[in-house]
Short mmCIF file of C-alpha atoms and ligand atoms in Angstrom, two decimals:
data_model
loop_
_atom_site.label_atom_id
_atom_site.label_comp_id
_atom_site.label_asym_id
_atom_site.label_seq_id
_atom_site.Cartn_x
_atom_site.Cartn_y
_atom_site.Cartn_z
CA MET D 1 0.00 0.02 -0.01
CA ARG D 2 2.66 2.40 1.14
CA LEU D 3 4.90 1.32 -1.74
CA GLY D 4 2.09 1.85 -4.26
CA PHE D 5 1.56 5.35 -2.95
CA GLU D 6 5.25 6.12 -3.28
CA LEU D 7 5.42 4.70 -6.82
CA VAL D 8 2.70 7.18 -7.83
CA MET D 9 3.92 10.12 -5.82
CA MET D 10 7.59 10.02 -6.79
CA PRO D 11 7.13 10.54 -10.55
CA LEU D 12 4.44 13.13 -9.87
CA LEU D 13 6.70 15.17 -7.62
CA ALA D 14 9.51 14.71 -10.10
CA PHE D 15 7.33 16.14 -12.82
CA VAL D 16 6.40 19.21 -10.81
CA ILE D 17 9.95 19.88 -9.64
CA GLY D 18 11.23 19.13 -13.17
CA LEU D 19 8.91 21.80 -14.63
CA LEU D 20 10.21 24.25 -12.07
CA MET D 21 13.77 23.36 -13.19
CA VAL D 22 12.85 24.04 -16.78
CA LEU D 23 11.55 27.41 -15.64
CA LEU D 24 14.81 27.98 -13.79
CA LEU D 25 16.74 27.12 -16.92
CA ARG D 26 14.81 29.60 -19.00
CA ARG D 27 14.89 32.30 -16.35
CA ILE D 28 18.70 31.93 -15.96
CA GLY D 29 19.09 32.29 -19.68
CA ALA D 30 16.82 35.32 -19.71
CA ARG D 31 18.68 37.04 -16.84
CA LEU D 32 22.08 36.45 -18.46
CA GLN D 33 20.70 38.13 -21.59
CA ARG D 34 19.14 40.92 -19.45
CA ARG D 35 15.59 39.88 -20.26
CA VAL D 36 12.67 39.30 -17.94
CA GLY D 37 12.10 35.72 -18.99
CA PRO D 38 8.97 33.59 -19.06
CA PRO D 39 6.22 33.75 -16.43
CA PHE D 40 6.09 31.28 -13.56
CA LEU D 41 3.74 28.74 -15.16
CA GLN D 42 5.17 28.95 -18.64
CA PRO D 43 6.49 25.33 -18.81
CA LEU D 44 3.05 24.11 -17.77
CA TYR D 45 1.30 26.25 -20.41
CA ASP D 46 3.61 24.87 -23.05
CA VAL D 47 2.90 21.25 -22.14
CA VAL D 48 -0.87 21.74 -21.83
CA LYS D 49 -0.99 23.58 -25.11
CA LEU D 50 0.94 20.93 -26.94
CA TYR D 51 -1.33 18.17 -25.65
CA ALA D 52 -4.34 20.29 -26.59
CA LYS D 53 -3.43 20.70 -30.25
CA ARG D 54 -6.19 19.57 -32.60
CA THR D 55 -3.85 18.04 -35.12
CA GLN D 56 -1.61 15.26 -33.87
CA VAL D 57 0.58 13.97 -36.64
CA SER D 58 1.76 10.45 -35.98
CA HIS D 59 4.21 8.69 -38.26
CA GLY D 60 3.28 5.27 -37.10
CA LEU D 61 3.23 2.90 -34.13
CA ILE D 62 6.96 2.99 -33.44
CA HIS D 63 6.90 6.75 -33.37
CA GLU D 64 4.36 6.61 -30.57
CA ILE D 65 6.08 3.80 -28.71
CA GLY D 66 9.31 5.72 -28.88
CA ILE D 67 7.81 8.67 -27.04
CA VAL D 68 6.19 6.37 -24.49
CA MET D 69 9.61 4.77 -23.90
CA ALA D 70 11.24 8.14 -23.54
CA VAL D 71 8.80 9.31 -20.91
CA GLY D 72 8.25 5.91 -19.33
CA GLY D 73 11.99 5.31 -18.95
CA TYR D 74 12.23 8.40 -16.79
CA VAL D 75 9.05 7.58 -14.86
CA ALA D 76 10.70 4.26 -13.96
CA THR D 77 13.93 6.05 -13.15
CA GLU D 78 12.18 8.30 -10.65
CA THR D 79 10.94 5.36 -8.63
CA LEU D 80 14.57 4.28 -8.17
CA LEU D 81 15.70 7.67 -6.82
CA PRO D 82 15.19 8.11 -3.06
CA VAL D 83 13.76 11.46 -1.96
CA PRO D 84 13.18 12.57 1.67
CA GLY D 85 10.63 10.32 3.23
CA MET D 86 10.21 8.05 0.23
CA ASN D 87 12.47 5.28 -0.94
CA GLY D 88 10.36 3.68 -3.59
CA LEU D 89 12.33 0.90 -5.25
CA ALA D 90 15.69 2.47 -4.39
CA ASP D 91 16.86 -0.32 -2.10
CA LYS D 92 15.93 -2.99 -4.66
CA GLY D 93 17.31 -1.25 -7.73
CA GLY D 94 20.60 0.41 -6.87
CA VAL D 95 22.69 2.78 -8.86
CA ILE D 96 23.62 0.33 -11.67
CA THR D 97 19.97 -0.30 -12.54
CA LEU D 98 19.44 3.40 -12.37
CA ALA D 99 22.24 4.10 -14.86
CA TYR D 100 20.75 1.56 -17.30
CA MET D 101 17.28 3.00 -16.86
CA MET D 102 18.59 6.41 -17.77
CA MET D 103 19.65 5.10 -21.21
CA VAL D 104 16.16 3.86 -22.06
CA PRO D 105 14.79 7.32 -22.99
CA SER D 106 17.57 7.96 -25.48
CA LEU D 107 17.01 4.63 -27.13
CA GLY D 108 13.26 5.16 -27.22
CA LEU D 109 13.82 8.50 -28.86
CA ALA D 110 16.10 6.90 -31.42
CA LEU D 111 13.40 4.36 -32.26
CA GLY D 112 10.67 6.96 -32.56
CA VAL D 113 12.73 9.39 -34.64
CA GLY D 114 13.78 6.55 -36.93
CA GLN D 115 10.20 6.08 -38.09
CA CYS D 116 9.74 9.76 -38.83
CA ALA D 117 12.17 9.24 -41.75
CA ASN D 118 13.34 12.76 -41.62
CA PRO D 119 17.03 13.11 -42.53
CA ASN D 120 17.54 15.88 -39.99
CA GLY D 121 16.09 13.62 -37.28
CA SER D 122 18.39 10.76 -38.24
CA ILE D 123 21.46 13.03 -38.21
CA GLY D 124 20.33 14.30 -34.79
CA ILE D 125 19.92 10.82 -33.40
CA ALA D 126 23.26 9.68 -34.77
CA ARG D 127 24.81 12.63 -32.98
CA ALA D 128 22.82 12.03 -29.78
CA LEU D 129 24.02 8.44 -29.59
CA THR D 130 27.58 9.54 -30.24
CA ALA D 131 27.16 12.07 -27.45
CA MET D 132 25.95 9.22 -25.22
CA LEU D 133 29.17 7.34 -25.98
CA ALA D 134 31.09 10.46 -25.07
CA TYR D 135 29.52 11.16 -21.69
CA ASP D 136 28.64 7.71 -20.50
CA ILE D 137 32.24 6.64 -20.04
CA PRO D 138 33.15 9.34 -17.50
CA PHE D 139 29.62 9.04 -16.02
CA MET D 140 30.00 5.31 -15.47
CA LEU D 141 33.45 5.82 -13.97
CA VAL D 142 32.04 8.36 -11.55
CA ILE D 143 29.26 6.02 -10.50
CA PHE D 144 31.70 3.14 -10.22
CA GLY D 145 34.04 5.17 -8.08
CA ALA D 146 31.32 6.39 -5.78
CA ALA D 147 29.95 2.89 -5.34
CA TRP D 148 33.46 1.69 -4.54
CA VAL D 149 33.97 4.33 -1.85
CA TYR D 150 30.61 3.68 -0.17
CA GLY D 151 30.98 -0.06 -0.57
CA THR D 152 27.40 -0.35 -1.78
CA THR D 153 25.24 0.38 -4.83
CA ASP D 154 22.12 0.94 -2.75
CA LEU D 155 21.22 4.63 -3.01
CA SER D 156 19.28 4.80 0.28
CA GLU D 157 22.28 3.26 2.07
CA ILE D 158 24.58 5.74 0.34
CA ILE D 159 22.45 8.59 1.73
CA ALA D 160 22.43 7.10 5.21
CA LEU D 161 26.24 6.68 5.15
CA GLN D 162 26.69 10.32 4.19
CA GLN D 163 24.26 11.67 6.75
CA HIS D 164 26.19 9.93 9.54
CA GLY D 165 29.61 10.78 8.19
CA ALA D 166 31.25 13.01 5.65
CA TRP D 167 29.51 14.00 2.39
CA GLY D 168 30.70 12.34 -0.81
CA VAL D 169 32.09 15.55 -2.08
CA GLU D 170 34.60 15.62 0.86
CA ARG D 171 35.62 12.00 0.51
CA MET D 172 36.11 12.10 -3.23
CA PRO D 173 36.40 15.69 -4.46
CA LEU D 174 37.90 14.69 -7.83
CA LEU D 175 35.09 12.33 -8.64
CA ALA D 176 32.53 14.98 -7.67
CA LEU D 177 34.31 17.42 -9.97
CA ALA D 178 34.30 14.94 -12.82
CA GLY D 179 30.59 14.38 -12.30
CA LEU D 180 29.96 18.07 -12.40
CA MET D 181 31.95 18.34 -15.66
CA THR D 182 29.83 15.57 -17.22
CA LEU D 183 26.52 17.09 -16.18
CA PRO D 184 26.17 19.57 -19.11
CA ALA D 185 26.61 16.72 -21.58
CA LEU D 186 24.17 14.49 -19.70
CA MET D 187 21.66 17.28 -19.80
CA GLY D 188 22.33 17.96 -23.50
CA LYS D 189 23.01 21.62 -22.83
CA GLN D 190 25.54 23.88 -24.55
CA PRO D 191 28.37 23.33 -25.41
CA PHE D 192 27.25 19.75 -25.91
CA GLU D 193 23.96 20.23 -27.76
CA ILE D 194 25.19 19.56 -31.24
CA TYR D 195 22.42 16.98 -31.70
CA VAL D 196 19.74 19.69 -31.30
CA ALA D 197 21.43 22.47 -33.26
CA PRO D 198 18.24 24.36 -34.21
CA ALA D 199 19.76 26.51 -36.93
CA GLU D 200 21.61 23.65 -38.54
CA ILE D 201 19.56 20.49 -38.40
CA ALA D 202 16.26 22.02 -37.21
CA THR D 203 16.34 20.60 -33.65
CA GLY D 204 17.49 17.14 -34.79
CA PRO D 205 15.39 14.47 -33.02
CA MET D 206 12.52 16.93 -32.42
CA VAL D 207 12.20 17.86 -36.09
CA GLU D 208 9.06 15.89 -36.90
CA MET D 209 7.51 16.16 -33.43
CA GLY D 210 4.46 18.21 -32.95
CA GLY D 211 1.56 18.30 -30.55
CA LYS D 212 1.55 15.64 -27.91
CA PHE D 213 4.82 14.14 -29.18
CA LEU D 214 6.67 17.36 -28.58
CA GLY D 215 4.73 17.67 -25.31
CA GLY D 216 6.10 14.24 -24.35
CA LEU D 217 9.58 15.45 -25.04
CA PHE D 218 9.01 18.54 -22.91
CA VAL D 219 7.92 16.29 -20.06
CA MET D 220 10.98 14.14 -20.69
CA GLN D 221 13.23 17.14 -20.38
CA ALA D 222 11.68 18.07 -17.06
CA PHE D 223 12.26 14.55 -15.82
CA GLN D 224 15.79 14.53 -17.11
CA LEU D 225 16.82 17.68 -15.27
CA TYR D 226 15.25 16.36 -12.05
CA THR D 227 16.88 12.96 -12.32
CA LEU D 228 20.37 14.34 -12.84
CA GLY D 229 19.98 16.85 -10.05
CA VAL D 230 18.80 14.25 -7.56
CA LEU D 231 21.36 11.68 -8.63
CA TYR D 232 24.23 14.09 -8.16
CA ALA D 233 22.87 15.32 -4.81
CA THR D 234 22.49 11.74 -3.68
CA LEU D 235 25.96 10.61 -4.61
CA PHE D 236 27.92 13.62 -3.46
CA LEU D 237 25.82 16.06 -1.40
CA GLY D 238 24.37 13.81 1.22
CA GLY D 239 20.96 13.35 -0.39
CA GLY D 240 17.94 14.90 1.29
CA GLU D 241 17.61 15.23 5.03
CA ASN D 242 14.33 17.08 4.61
CA TRP D 243 12.49 18.60 1.73
CA PRO D 244 13.63 22.25 1.92
CA LEU D 245 17.30 21.31 2.09
CA PHE D 246 16.88 18.70 -0.59
CA LEU D 247 15.25 21.23 -2.94
CA VAL D 248 18.01 23.75 -2.30
CA LYS D 249 20.61 21.11 -3.14
CA ILE D 250 19.08 19.81 -6.34
CA PHE D 251 18.28 23.27 -7.71
CA ALA D 252 21.82 24.38 -6.91
CA VAL D 253 23.21 21.36 -8.75
CA VAL D 254 21.21 21.91 -11.92
CA SER D 255 21.75 25.62 -11.98
CA ILE D 256 25.51 25.22 -12.34
CA PRO D 257 25.56 23.58 -15.76
CA MET D 258 22.63 25.80 -16.88
CA THR D 259 24.60 28.94 -16.02
CA ILE D 260 27.60 27.72 -17.88
CA ALA D 261 25.50 26.60 -20.80
CA TRP D 262 24.43 30.11 -21.81
CA LEU D 263 27.97 31.28 -22.08
CA TYR D 264 29.06 28.81 -24.72
CA PRO D 265 28.50 28.15 -28.38
CA ARG D 266 28.52 24.48 -29.26
CA TYR D 267 31.18 21.94 -29.87
CA ARG D 268 31.26 19.80 -32.98
CA THR D 269 30.81 16.08 -32.45
CA GLU D 270 34.48 15.21 -32.59
CA ASP D 271 35.37 18.11 -30.30
CA MET D 272 32.74 16.97 -27.86
CA LEU D 273 34.20 13.45 -27.84
CA SER D 274 37.69 14.68 -27.27
CA ALA D 275 36.56 17.13 -24.61
CA MET D 276 34.58 14.46 -22.76
CA TRP D 277 37.27 11.80 -23.08
CA ARG D 278 39.94 14.16 -21.93
CA TRP D 279 39.04 16.34 -18.90
CA PRO D 280 36.15 14.60 -17.14
CA LEU D 281 37.57 11.12 -17.95
CA LEU D 282 41.10 12.03 -16.69
CA THR D 283 39.64 13.66 -13.56
CA ALA D 284 37.46 10.62 -12.90
CA LEU D 285 40.36 8.22 -13.36
CA LEU D 286 42.55 10.28 -11.04
CA GLY D 287 39.71 10.41 -8.55
CA ILE D 288 39.33 6.66 -8.65
CA ALA D 289 43.11 6.22 -8.19
CA MET D 290 42.93 8.57 -5.21
CA VAL D 291 40.15 6.70 -3.44
CA MET D 292 41.61 3.26 -4.17
CA ILE D 293 45.12 4.00 -2.90
CA MET L 1 5.11 9.28 -45.39
CA ASN L 2 1.71 7.94 -44.47
CA ASP L 3 0.80 10.59 -42.00
CA ARG L 4 -2.34 10.05 -40.13
CA VAL L 5 -4.25 12.86 -38.49
CA GLN L 6 -5.39 11.54 -35.19
CA SER L 7 -7.45 13.98 -33.24
CA PRO L 8 -11.15 13.32 -33.10
CA GLY L 9 -13.37 15.46 -35.28
CA GLU L 10 -15.99 17.74 -34.00
CA ARG L 11 -18.74 15.35 -34.89
CA VAL L 12 -17.85 13.39 -31.75
CA THR L 13 -20.51 14.16 -29.17
CA ARG L 14 -18.97 15.27 -25.94
CA THR L 15 -20.13 13.45 -22.87
CA ASN L 16 -17.61 14.76 -20.38
CA PRO L 17 -19.36 17.22 -18.02
CA LEU L 18 -16.01 19.01 -17.60
CA ALA L 19 -15.48 19.47 -21.32
CA HIS L 20 -16.08 23.22 -21.11
CA VAL L 21 -13.55 23.55 -18.33
CA PHE L 22 -10.99 21.73 -20.43
CA ASP L 23 -11.85 23.92 -23.43
CA GLU L 24 -11.35 27.01 -21.39
CA LEU L 25 -8.04 25.72 -19.99
CA SER L 26 -6.70 24.76 -23.40
CA ARG L 27 -7.74 28.08 -24.91
CA PHE L 28 -5.99 29.89 -22.10
CA CYS L 29 -2.83 27.82 -22.45
CA ARG L 30 -2.83 28.27 -26.21
CA SER L 31 -2.97 31.96 -25.78
CA ARG L 32 -0.09 31.95 -23.31
CA SER L 33 2.21 29.66 -25.20
CA LEU L 34 2.83 30.65 -28.81
CA PHE L 35 5.58 29.05 -30.83
CA ILE L 36 6.34 31.11 -33.84
CA LEU L 37 7.78 30.05 -37.13
CA HIS L 38 9.31 32.97 -38.94
CA TYR L 39 9.01 32.97 -42.58
CA CYS L 40 11.45 35.83 -42.98
CA THR L 41 10.60 36.83 -46.50
CA GLY L 42 11.21 40.51 -46.56
CA CYS L 43 12.74 43.42 -44.76
CA GLY L 44 10.24 43.26 -41.90
CA ALA L 45 12.16 40.40 -40.40
CA ILE L 46 14.72 42.85 -39.16
CA GLU L 47 12.35 44.08 -36.46
CA LEU L 48 11.97 40.65 -34.94
CA PRO L 49 15.34 40.24 -33.23
CA PRO L 50 14.81 43.39 -31.19
CA ALA L 51 11.27 42.19 -30.34
CA MET L 52 12.75 38.93 -29.06
CA THR L 53 15.90 40.06 -27.31
CA SER L 54 16.55 42.09 -24.21
CA ARG L 55 14.84 45.32 -25.15
CA PHE L 56 11.30 44.01 -25.75
CA ASP L 57 11.58 40.35 -24.75
CA MET L 58 8.72 38.40 -26.26
CA GLU L 59 9.43 35.37 -24.01
CA ARG L 60 7.74 37.10 -21.10
CA LEU L 61 4.52 36.74 -23.09
CA GLY L 62 5.24 33.08 -23.68
CA ILE L 63 6.20 33.61 -27.29
CA GLN L 64 9.27 31.79 -28.51
CA PRO L 65 10.73 30.82 -31.86
CA MET L 66 10.57 27.28 -33.17
CA VAL L 67 12.21 25.89 -36.21
CA THR L 68 9.88 23.46 -37.96
CA PRO L 69 6.26 23.78 -39.06
CA ARG L 70 5.29 20.70 -37.01
CA GLN L 71 6.22 22.43 -33.74
CA ALA L 72 4.92 25.89 -34.51
CA ASP L 73 1.58 27.61 -33.81
CA ILE L 74 2.06 30.90 -35.60
CA LEU L 75 3.30 31.47 -39.11
CA LEU L 76 4.86 34.86 -39.23
CA VAL L 77 5.18 36.21 -42.76
CA THR L 78 7.41 39.21 -42.50
CA GLY L 79 7.26 41.26 -45.64
CA TYR L 80 6.80 41.08 -49.35
CA VAL L 81 5.91 37.67 -50.71
CA SER L 82 7.24 36.74 -54.11
CA VAL L 83 5.34 34.17 -56.16
CA LYS L 84 8.03 31.59 -55.59
CA THR L 85 8.07 32.27 -51.85
CA LEU L 86 4.32 31.95 -51.64
CA LYS L 87 4.52 28.28 -52.71
CA ARG L 88 6.82 27.60 -49.77
CA ILE L 89 4.57 29.50 -47.41
CA LEU L 90 1.61 27.38 -48.45
CA LEU L 91 3.64 24.13 -48.10
CA THR L 92 4.66 25.27 -44.68
CA TYR L 93 1.23 26.37 -43.68
CA GLU L 94 -0.41 23.10 -44.65
CA GLN L 95 2.09 21.14 -42.58
CA MET L 96 1.43 23.06 -39.39
CA ALA L 97 -0.74 21.52 -36.72
CA ALA L 98 -4.15 23.08 -36.04
CA PRO L 99 -4.99 25.34 -34.35
CA LYS L 100 -2.64 27.50 -36.30
CA TYR L 101 -2.47 31.21 -36.83
CA VAL L 102 -0.99 33.38 -39.52
CA ILE L 103 0.28 36.90 -38.98
CA GLY L 104 1.24 39.13 -41.86
CA ILE L 105 3.76 41.71 -40.82
CA CYS L 106 4.45 44.76 -43.01
CA SER L 107 2.28 46.65 -45.46
CA CYS L 108 3.57 44.49 -48.29
CA THR L 109 1.55 41.56 -47.04
CA VAL L 110 -1.58 43.71 -46.77
CA ASN L 111 -1.77 45.10 -50.27
CA GLY L 112 1.60 44.77 -51.92
CA GLY L 113 2.97 47.94 -50.37
CA MET L 114 5.75 49.48 -52.34
CA TYR L 115 6.01 46.33 -54.46
CA TRP L 116 2.55 46.93 -55.86
CA GLN L 117 3.80 47.28 -59.37
CA SER L 118 6.19 44.35 -59.25
CA TYR L 119 5.42 41.46 -61.59
CA ALA L 120 6.91 38.93 -59.13
CA THR L 121 5.07 39.49 -55.91
CA ALA L 122 1.80 38.15 -54.60
CA LYS L 123 0.11 41.25 -53.37
CA VAL L 124 -2.62 40.31 -50.92
CA LEU L 125 -1.57 37.52 -48.59
CA LYS L 126 -5.04 36.76 -47.33
CA ALA L 127 -6.22 35.80 -50.82
CA TYR L 128 -4.07 32.64 -50.63
CA LEU L 129 -4.43 31.54 -47.03
CA PRO L 130 -6.45 32.82 -44.07
CA VAL L 131 -4.63 35.53 -42.14
CA ASP L 132 -5.51 36.11 -38.49
CA LEU L 133 -3.87 39.42 -38.05
CA TYR L 134 -2.03 42.03 -40.06
CA ILE L 135 0.51 44.29 -38.47
CA ALA L 136 0.91 47.13 -40.95
CA GLY L 137 3.82 49.53 -41.21
CA CYS L 138 6.86 49.76 -43.39
CA MET L 139 8.24 48.16 -41.29
CA PRO L 140 6.28 48.00 -37.99
CA ARG L 141 8.32 48.72 -34.88
CA PRO L 142 8.80 46.05 -32.21
CA GLU L 143 6.16 47.80 -30.05
CA ALA L 144 3.67 47.35 -32.89
CA VAL L 145 4.66 43.71 -33.30
CA ILE L 146 4.16 43.08 -29.59
CA THR L 147 0.84 44.95 -29.54
CA GLY L 148 -0.27 42.83 -32.45
CA MET L 149 0.83 39.67 -30.62
CA ARG L 150 -1.18 40.70 -27.58
CA ALA L 151 -4.22 41.32 -29.69
CA LEU L 152 -3.82 37.80 -31.13
CA MET L 153 -3.46 36.38 -27.62
CA ASP L 154 -6.73 38.04 -26.55
CA ASP L 155 -8.44 36.64 -29.62
CA ILE L 156 -7.17 33.12 -28.92
CA ALA L 157 -8.21 33.27 -25.28
CA ALA L 158 -11.69 34.43 -26.32
CA GLY L 159 -11.95 31.74 -28.99
CA ARG L 160 -12.11 34.23 -31.85
CA ALA L 161 -8.92 33.23 -33.71
CA GLU L 162 -10.35 30.38 -35.69
CA SER L 163 -9.19 31.33 -39.17
CA TRP L 164 -7.51 27.93 -39.68
CA LYS L 165 -11.02 26.52 -40.05
CA ARG L 166 -11.66 28.93 -42.86
CA TYR L 167 -8.96 27.32 -44.96
CA TYR L 168 -11.05 24.15 -44.89
CA THR L 169 -14.47 25.64 -45.22
CA HIS L 170 -13.46 27.98 -48.06
CA TYR L 171 -10.79 25.85 -49.67
CA ASP L 172 -12.14 26.32 -53.16
CA HIS L 173 -11.68 30.08 -52.92
CA TYR L 174 -8.10 29.87 -51.73
CA LEU L 175 -7.18 27.13 -54.18
CA GLY L 176 -8.70 29.23 -57.01
CA ASN L 177 -6.45 32.18 -56.15
CA GLN L 178 -3.43 29.87 -55.88
CA GLN L 179 -4.16 28.34 -59.28
CA ALA L 180 -4.56 31.74 -60.81
CA LEU L 181 -1.03 32.52 -59.72
CA PHE L 182 0.76 29.24 -60.09
CA GLY L 183 -1.07 27.71 -63.01
CA GLU L 184 -3.62 24.89 -63.05
CA ASN L 185 -1.04 22.18 -62.29
CA TRP L 186 -0.51 23.49 -58.77
CA GLN L 187 -0.78 20.89 -56.05
CA THR L 188 0.59 20.38 -52.54
CA PRO L 189 1.37 17.11 -50.81
CA THR L 190 -1.45 17.71 -48.33
CA ASP L 191 -4.91 16.38 -49.03
CA VAL L 192 -6.75 19.36 -47.71
CA LEU L 193 -10.24 18.06 -48.45
CA ALA L 194 -9.56 14.80 -46.56
CA GLU L 195 -8.41 16.87 -43.57
CA ALA L 196 -11.55 19.04 -43.87
CA ARG L 197 -13.65 15.91 -43.85
CA HIS L 198 -11.75 14.62 -40.81
CA TYR L 199 -12.37 17.78 -38.81
CA GLY L 200 -15.99 17.93 -39.92
CA LEU L 201 -15.33 21.20 -41.63
CA LEU L 202 -16.24 20.25 -45.19
CA GLY L 203 -18.77 22.86 -46.13
CA GLU L 204 -20.49 23.73 -49.31
CA ARG L 205 -17.76 26.14 -50.26
CA SER L 206 -14.88 23.68 -49.66
CA GLU L 207 -15.37 22.08 -53.02
CA GLY L 208 -16.03 23.69 -56.37
CA GLU L 209 -14.61 24.21 -59.81
CA HIS L 210 -11.09 24.74 -58.56
CA THR L 211 -10.93 21.54 -56.50
CA ALA L 212 -12.35 19.77 -59.53
CA LEU L 213 -9.50 21.20 -61.59
CA LEU L 214 -7.06 20.05 -58.94
CA GLU L 215 -8.41 16.53 -59.04
CA ARG L 216 -8.03 16.45 -62.82
CA HIS L 217 -4.38 17.44 -62.67
CA GLN L 218 -3.35 15.77 -59.42
CA GLN L 219 -0.30 13.49 -59.70
CA PRO L 220 0.13 10.84 -57.04
CA LEU L 221 2.98 11.62 -54.76
CA GLU L 222 5.97 9.35 -55.04
CA PRO L 223 8.74 9.01 -52.51
CA LEU L 224 12.02 10.64 -53.54
CA THR L 225 14.55 8.17 -54.85
CA MET L 226 17.86 8.22 -53.24
CA ARG L 227 20.81 7.95 -55.55
CA LEU L 228 24.24 6.97 -54.45
CA ARG L 229 27.07 8.02 -56.63
CA ALA L 230 29.72 5.34 -56.72
CA PRO L 231 33.36 6.54 -56.76
CA ALA L 232 34.78 7.52 -60.13
CA GLY L 233 34.60 4.76 -62.67
CA GLY L 234 31.66 2.95 -61.10
CA GLU L 235 28.17 2.87 -62.38
CA GLU L 236 25.38 4.99 -60.89
CA LYS L 237 23.03 2.93 -58.74
CA ALA L 238 19.49 3.74 -57.93
S1 LIG O 301 6.36 46.92 -45.87
FE1 LIG O 301 8.27 48.05 -46.19
S2 LIG O 301 9.70 47.04 -44.74
FE2 LIG O 301 7.92 45.66 -44.97
S3 LIG O 301 8.57 44.23 -46.61
FE3 LIG O 301 7.43 45.91 -47.58
S4 LIG O 301 9.02 47.35 -48.21
FE4 LIG O 301 9.96 45.97 -46.71
#
């Protein structure tokens, strides 16, 4: 009963907080450009409007399943992420399952875009999967290192360990740094958003998406920001003792890459690969060496 | 590809007692979230960057640029429309998802403006597709653009901006004007009448002599063939 309640509540909360993070992203961008920025409920208006469009152009079954996978993958991910007062499936899943779950949306998107048969979409997906190759290696190393230090892959246990001792960021500063460096790529923000590139390939994977399909992707983005913020806070910032502190932590985590994002143009694919496989990867390897010795 | 338009037509009887609440909500959200597709045809486009950036900031009204017709709500035609451009505008317009709105910026879209005597421009935009709003001026300042946008937002929220339906109910009229300009072989990939039927908007003025002409000249659409050019010396493969 209690578990069922949590399984419903966790994605719902994630959705609401995720929309707020999208708002934060757009407000930060606006402030950096000395604009006012969108009103408070703007992300919600966008999603509702997209779902309320009269024309919904579907390119076939796989297109629809792809979007369901993209959103569903994140809904499943949220149930594996402990938040204050709710553990969901965190103790059964662990961080490895979580890392796998986080790949499902990208693969779903690839499937869905494939059926749209738009060359821009295919280029976008090819780039997105290359980007995944680029960031997943340092990301996996960071997760591996953290799990090694805590001696467990259970996220709720990781939080408990940090709340009775030192935070992860004190015990493994280099790994925390590497994680922070990988975050912009995980979020698909500048300088690593070559697969969206609106002026070049017309938003890549999103090119054929309209109406509820684009709405689904907006929801997915909200979930994505939330997931990354919570995962980072859980691994390195002691997770959430209570809701206010937890919210402060996750919003602080996501606002760092977002602030950096608006200051950069974008890297080409090969530059992204070499950037990802050089600095975050080296930092992560050094970090692992430090904690193992 | 075999696109399928999914949303239920208006013929469906509504049983949900909250339907009106949802209608109100979706109208409100539509008016507060407008994705624009610029069709920057003429000089008027130059007033859009200031309207979007720090000085006038359209995003505070929920208006933001999008890049493909599938994602957009508003088609912004910013200036004189040459005959060649008009074909692209129509292709774009027909691909957009309803409800969709068209704004003509600049006097040139209203009546040809200073290109009135040109042989190459389509003078009156609203003869070829339904226009929700004109923002006149040569060129209109960002204040005027934003005032126009606000007027459109009010119209949408009040349910008055329904011109996209007009394209279906008066298709014969629009098609006639298009044929007069492009010749009688003119056709687009979209089956407008089928869509009209789907939305339940097929009226007595949807079909007529011009749609009959279209039917006579219509070629079935074929997928583009992709040709790979083998390296020098090889044969060309289809
Ligand atoms: S109205 Fe004036 S500014 Fe606008 S397109 Fe025509 S000539 Fe250019």
